[in-house]
Every structure is written in structure tokens, then in C-alpha cells.
């Protein structure tokens, strides 16, 4: 069996005794955080933005699918060539 050394040094005495399985008193929690994930303003903003982006994406995909079905879709060939080049040509990193 290999011994692993702790690069941070020995465990402090107060933590060493509690980690050894000694009986400890439960931690008393005196205050609670008032943060609620579902009702926070940042969470609401995130959800609104996510729904807007998803709906815009769905609309754009519907437009493209209709154009492909009708035969009127004209892709940006310069962009297609650039994307193919980045996928097919090794960068040499």
C-alpha cells in the first residue's frame, strides 16, 4: 500500500477529533437565507430570455424548413465554405 502525504500539513486538532468519529454536537443554524431560486429576479430574467431565444429559434427553423421544402433556400456559400474548412483542415495545434 502506498502512503499519500498531505501537502497542506497536519489536520488541525479540532478537525482531527471530529473526523475520527468522535461524538460532536449538531450545528445549530440560527438564520436562513431568504434566497429562493424560482422567485429571484435573475432567475425570472433568465427564464424570459431562454423562452424568447427558443421561440425565435423555432420561428427561424420553420422559415428555413419551408424555404428548403419550396426549393427557395439560398445558403450563404461563403459561410458554408468557412465552416467546412475549419472542420476538414487540421489546424496543427
Short mmCIF file of N, CA and C in Angstrom, two decimals:
data_model
loop_
_atom_site.label_atom_id
_atom_site.label_comp_id
_atom_site.label_asym_id
_atom_site.label_seq_id
_atom_site.Cartn_x
_atom_site.Cartn_y
_atom_site.Cartn_z
N UNK A 1 0.84 -1.17 0.00
CA UNK A 1 0.00 0.00 0.00
C UNK A 1 0.88 1.23 0.00
N UNK A 2 0.54 2.23 -0.82
CA UNK A 2 1.31 3.45 -0.93
C UNK A 2 0.79 4.49 0.04
N UNK A 3 1.69 5.17 0.73
CA UNK A 3 1.31 6.23 1.65
C UNK A 3 1.24 7.54 0.89
N UNK A 4 0.16 8.28 1.10
CA UNK A 4 -0.01 9.58 0.45
C UNK A 4 0.22 10.65 1.49
N UNK A 5 1.11 11.58 1.19
CA UNK A 5 1.41 12.66 2.12
C UNK A 5 0.48 13.83 1.86
N UNK A 6 0.08 14.51 2.91
CA UNK A 6 -0.76 15.68 2.80
C UNK A 6 0.14 16.90 2.60
N UNK A 7 0.08 17.55 1.42
CA UNK A 7 0.97 18.68 1.18
C UNK A 7 0.60 19.92 2.00
N UNK A 8 -0.57 19.93 2.60
CA UNK A 8 -1.00 21.08 3.38
C UNK A 8 -0.60 20.97 4.84
N UNK A 9 -0.02 19.88 5.24
CA UNK A 9 0.40 19.71 6.62
C UNK A 9 -0.63 18.92 7.41
N UNK A 10 -0.43 18.82 8.72
CA UNK A 10 -1.34 18.02 9.54
C UNK A 10 -2.71 18.69 9.69
N UNK A 11 -3.70 17.87 9.98
CA UNK A 11 -5.05 18.37 10.20
C UNK A 11 -5.08 19.06 11.56
N UNK A 12 -5.70 20.25 11.67
CA UNK A 12 -5.79 20.91 12.97
C UNK A 12 -6.50 20.02 13.99
N UNK A 13 -6.14 20.17 15.24
CA UNK A 13 -6.64 19.29 16.30
C UNK A 13 -8.16 19.27 16.38
N UNK A 14 -8.81 20.42 16.26
CA UNK A 14 -10.27 20.44 16.38
C UNK A 14 -10.94 19.68 15.25
N UNK A 15 -10.37 19.70 14.07
CA UNK A 15 -10.93 18.94 12.95
C UNK A 15 -10.53 17.48 13.01
N UNK A 16 -9.37 17.21 13.52
CA UNK A 16 -8.89 15.82 13.59
C UNK A 16 -9.77 15.00 14.51
N UNK A 17 -10.19 15.56 15.62
CA UNK A 17 -11.02 14.79 16.55
C UNK A 17 -12.42 14.55 15.99
N UNK A 18 -12.97 15.51 15.24
CA UNK A 18 -14.31 15.32 14.70
C UNK A 18 -14.30 14.36 13.52
N UNK A 19 -13.20 14.31 12.77
CA UNK A 19 -13.15 13.40 11.63
C UNK A 19 -12.84 11.98 12.06
N UNK A 20 -12.40 11.80 13.30
CA UNK A 20 -12.07 10.47 13.77
C UNK A 20 -13.30 9.72 14.28
N UNK A 21 -14.47 10.32 14.15
CA UNK A 21 -15.69 9.64 14.55
C UNK A 21 -16.12 9.98 15.96
N UNK A 22 -15.50 10.97 16.60
CA UNK A 22 -15.89 11.35 17.95
C UNK A 22 -17.27 12.00 17.92
N UNK A 23 -17.99 11.87 19.02
CA UNK A 23 -19.32 12.46 19.10
C UNK A 23 -19.19 13.98 19.13
N UNK A 24 -19.97 14.63 18.30
CA UNK A 24 -19.95 16.09 18.24
C UNK A 24 -21.36 16.60 18.38
N UNK A 25 -21.51 17.82 18.80
CA UNK A 25 -22.82 18.43 18.91
C UNK A 25 -23.27 18.85 17.51
N UNK A 26 -24.55 18.74 17.25
CA UNK A 26 -25.03 19.17 15.93
C UNK A 26 -24.90 20.68 15.80
N UNK A 27 -24.66 21.12 14.59
CA UNK A 27 -24.52 22.55 14.32
C UNK A 27 -25.89 23.19 14.37
N UNK A 28 -26.02 24.26 15.13
CA UNK A 28 -27.29 24.97 15.22
C UNK A 28 -27.31 26.06 14.16
N UNK A 29 -28.34 26.06 13.39
CA UNK A 29 -28.48 27.06 12.35
C UNK A 29 -29.41 28.15 12.88
N UNK A 30 -28.86 29.34 12.97
CA UNK A 30 -29.61 30.44 13.57
C UNK A 30 -30.32 31.31 12.57
N UNK A 31 -29.90 31.28 11.32
CA UNK A 31 -30.57 32.11 10.32
C UNK A 31 -30.69 31.32 9.02
N UNK A 32 -31.65 31.70 8.23
CA UNK A 32 -31.87 31.05 6.94
C UNK A 32 -31.71 32.10 5.85
N UNK A 33 -31.20 31.68 4.75
CA UNK A 33 -31.05 32.58 3.63
C UNK A 33 -32.41 32.78 2.98
N UNK A 34 -32.71 34.02 2.64
CA UNK A 34 -34.02 34.34 2.06
C UNK A 34 -34.06 34.12 0.55
N UNK A 35 -32.98 33.61 -0.02
CA UNK A 35 -32.92 33.41 -1.46
C UNK A 35 -33.76 32.21 -1.87
N UNK A 36 -34.65 32.43 -2.81
CA UNK A 36 -35.44 31.33 -3.38
C UNK A 36 -35.19 31.35 -4.88
N UNK A 37 -34.67 30.27 -5.37
CA UNK A 37 -34.23 30.20 -6.76
C UNK A 37 -35.34 30.51 -7.76
N UNK A 38 -36.52 29.96 -7.55
CA UNK A 38 -37.59 30.11 -8.53
C UNK A 38 -38.16 31.52 -8.57
N UNK A 39 -38.03 32.27 -7.50
CA UNK A 39 -38.66 33.59 -7.47
C UNK A 39 -37.65 34.73 -7.56
N UNK A 40 -36.39 34.44 -7.71
CA UNK A 40 -35.41 35.51 -7.78
C UNK A 40 -35.56 36.25 -9.11
N UNK A 41 -35.23 37.53 -9.11
CA UNK A 41 -35.36 38.32 -10.33
C UNK A 41 -34.41 37.84 -11.41
N UNK A 42 -33.21 37.39 -11.03
CA UNK A 42 -32.28 36.89 -12.04
C UNK A 42 -32.79 35.61 -12.67
N UNK A 43 -33.43 34.76 -11.88
CA UNK A 43 -33.99 33.52 -12.43
C UNK A 43 -35.13 33.81 -13.39
N UNK A 44 -35.98 34.77 -13.03
CA UNK A 44 -37.09 35.15 -13.92
C UNK A 44 -36.56 35.72 -15.23
N UNK A 45 -35.54 36.58 -15.14
CA UNK A 45 -34.94 37.15 -16.33
C UNK A 45 -34.33 36.07 -17.21
N UNK A 46 -33.66 35.12 -16.58
CA UNK A 46 -33.08 34.01 -17.32
C UNK A 46 -34.16 33.22 -18.07
N UNK A 47 -35.23 32.89 -17.37
CA UNK A 47 -36.31 32.12 -17.99
C UNK A 47 -36.97 32.89 -19.14
N UNK A 48 -37.19 34.19 -18.95
CA UNK A 48 -37.79 35.00 -20.01
C UNK A 48 -36.89 35.02 -21.24
N UNK A 49 -35.60 35.21 -21.03
CA UNK A 49 -34.64 35.25 -22.13
C UNK A 49 -34.56 33.90 -22.82
N UNK A 50 -34.52 32.83 -22.04
CA UNK A 50 -34.44 31.49 -22.63
C UNK A 50 -35.67 31.19 -23.49
N UNK A 51 -36.85 31.54 -23.00
CA UNK A 51 -38.07 31.29 -23.76
C UNK A 51 -38.10 32.12 -25.04
N UNK A 52 -37.64 33.37 -24.95
CA UNK A 52 -37.62 34.24 -26.13
C UNK A 52 -36.67 33.68 -27.19
N UNK A 53 -35.48 33.27 -26.77
CA UNK A 53 -34.49 32.72 -27.71
C UNK A 53 -35.01 31.44 -28.34
N UNK A 54 -35.61 30.58 -27.53
CA UNK A 54 -36.15 29.32 -28.07
C UNK A 54 -37.26 29.57 -29.08
N UNK A 55 -38.14 30.53 -28.81
CA UNK A 55 -39.23 30.80 -29.74
C UNK A 55 -38.70 31.42 -31.04
N UNK A 56 -37.71 32.34 -30.93
CA UNK A 56 -37.12 32.92 -32.13
C UNK A 56 -36.40 31.86 -32.96
N UNK A 57 -35.72 30.95 -32.29
CA UNK A 57 -35.01 29.87 -32.99
C UNK A 57 -36.01 28.97 -33.70
N UNK A 58 -37.10 28.64 -33.03
CA UNK A 58 -38.12 27.78 -33.65
C UNK A 58 -38.73 28.46 -34.87
N UNK A 59 -38.97 29.77 -34.78
CA UNK A 59 -39.52 30.50 -35.93
C UNK A 59 -38.54 30.48 -37.09
N UNK A 60 -37.27 30.71 -36.81
CA UNK A 60 -36.24 30.73 -37.85
C UNK A 60 -36.10 29.35 -38.50
N UNK A 61 -36.13 28.30 -37.69
CA UNK A 61 -36.06 26.94 -38.25
C UNK A 61 -37.26 26.64 -39.13
N UNK A 62 -38.43 27.09 -38.73
CA UNK A 62 -39.63 26.88 -39.53
C UNK A 62 -39.51 27.58 -40.88
N UNK A 63 -38.96 28.81 -40.86
CA UNK A 63 -38.76 29.55 -42.11
C UNK A 63 -37.79 28.81 -43.03
N UNK A 64 -36.69 28.33 -42.46
CA UNK A 64 -35.69 27.63 -43.26
C UNK A 64 -36.26 26.33 -43.82
N UNK A 65 -36.97 25.58 -42.98
CA UNK A 65 -37.57 24.32 -43.46
C UNK A 65 -38.55 24.56 -44.60
N UNK A 66 -39.34 25.61 -44.49
CA UNK A 66 -40.29 25.94 -45.54
C UNK A 66 -39.55 26.32 -46.82
N UNK A 67 -38.49 27.11 -46.70
CA UNK A 67 -37.71 27.51 -47.87
C UNK A 67 -37.03 26.31 -48.53
N UNK A 68 -36.54 25.38 -47.72
CA UNK A 68 -35.92 24.16 -48.28
C UNK A 68 -36.97 23.34 -49.00
N UNK A 69 -38.15 23.21 -48.38
CA UNK A 69 -39.23 22.43 -48.99
C UNK A 69 -39.67 23.04 -50.32
N UNK A 70 -39.72 24.37 -50.37
CA UNK A 70 -40.14 25.06 -51.60
C UNK A 70 -39.02 25.17 -52.63
N UNK A 71 -37.79 24.89 -52.21
CA UNK A 71 -36.65 25.00 -53.12
C UNK A 71 -36.14 26.42 -53.26
N UNK A 72 -36.50 27.30 -52.36
CA UNK A 72 -36.09 28.70 -52.45
C UNK A 72 -34.99 29.07 -51.46
N UNK A 73 -34.50 28.12 -50.71
CA UNK A 73 -33.48 28.43 -49.70
C UNK A 73 -32.14 28.62 -50.37
N UNK A 74 -31.50 29.74 -50.11
CA UNK A 74 -30.19 30.06 -50.66
C UNK A 74 -29.21 30.23 -49.50
N UNK A 75 -28.42 29.20 -49.21
CA UNK A 75 -27.47 29.32 -48.11
C UNK A 75 -26.33 30.28 -48.45
N UNK A 76 -25.71 30.83 -47.44
CA UNK A 76 -24.55 31.70 -47.61
C UNK A 76 -23.35 30.78 -47.89
N UNK A 77 -22.97 30.68 -49.15
CA UNK A 77 -21.93 29.74 -49.55
C UNK A 77 -20.56 30.10 -48.97
N UNK A 78 -20.30 31.37 -48.75
CA UNK A 78 -19.04 31.77 -48.13
C UNK A 78 -18.96 31.22 -46.70
N UNK A 79 -20.04 31.33 -45.96
CA UNK A 79 -20.10 30.82 -44.60
C UNK A 79 -19.99 29.30 -44.57
N UNK A 80 -20.66 28.64 -45.50
CA UNK A 80 -20.59 27.18 -45.58
C UNK A 80 -19.15 26.74 -45.85
N UNK A 81 -18.47 27.42 -46.77
CA UNK A 81 -17.08 27.08 -47.09
C UNK A 81 -16.17 27.30 -45.89
N UNK A 82 -16.37 28.40 -45.16
CA UNK A 82 -15.54 28.65 -43.98
C UNK A 82 -15.74 27.58 -42.91
N UNK A 83 -16.98 27.20 -42.68
CA UNK A 83 -17.26 26.17 -41.67
C UNK A 83 -16.69 24.82 -42.09
N UNK A 84 -16.83 24.48 -43.36
CA UNK A 84 -16.25 23.22 -43.84
C UNK A 84 -14.74 23.23 -43.70
N UNK A 85 -14.11 24.36 -44.03
CA UNK A 85 -12.66 24.45 -43.94
C UNK A 85 -12.19 24.26 -42.50
N UNK A 86 -12.90 24.84 -41.55
CA UNK A 86 -12.47 24.69 -40.16
C UNK A 86 -12.66 23.26 -39.67
N UNK A 87 -13.61 22.55 -40.21
CA UNK A 87 -13.85 21.16 -39.82
C UNK A 87 -12.91 20.19 -40.50
N UNK A 88 -12.59 20.44 -41.75
CA UNK A 88 -11.84 19.46 -42.54
C UNK A 88 -10.33 19.67 -42.56
N UNK A 89 -9.89 20.91 -42.40
CA UNK A 89 -8.45 21.19 -42.47
C UNK A 89 -7.88 21.20 -41.06
N UNK A 90 -6.87 20.34 -40.81
CA UNK A 90 -6.26 20.34 -39.47
C UNK A 90 -5.54 21.64 -39.19
N UNK A 91 -5.67 22.13 -37.97
CA UNK A 91 -5.09 23.42 -37.60
C UNK A 91 -3.63 23.31 -37.22
N UNK A 92 -3.16 22.15 -36.85
CA UNK A 92 -1.76 21.97 -36.49
C UNK A 92 -1.42 22.47 -35.10
N UNK A 93 -2.37 22.37 -34.20
CA UNK A 93 -2.13 22.82 -32.81
C UNK A 93 -1.15 21.95 -32.10
#
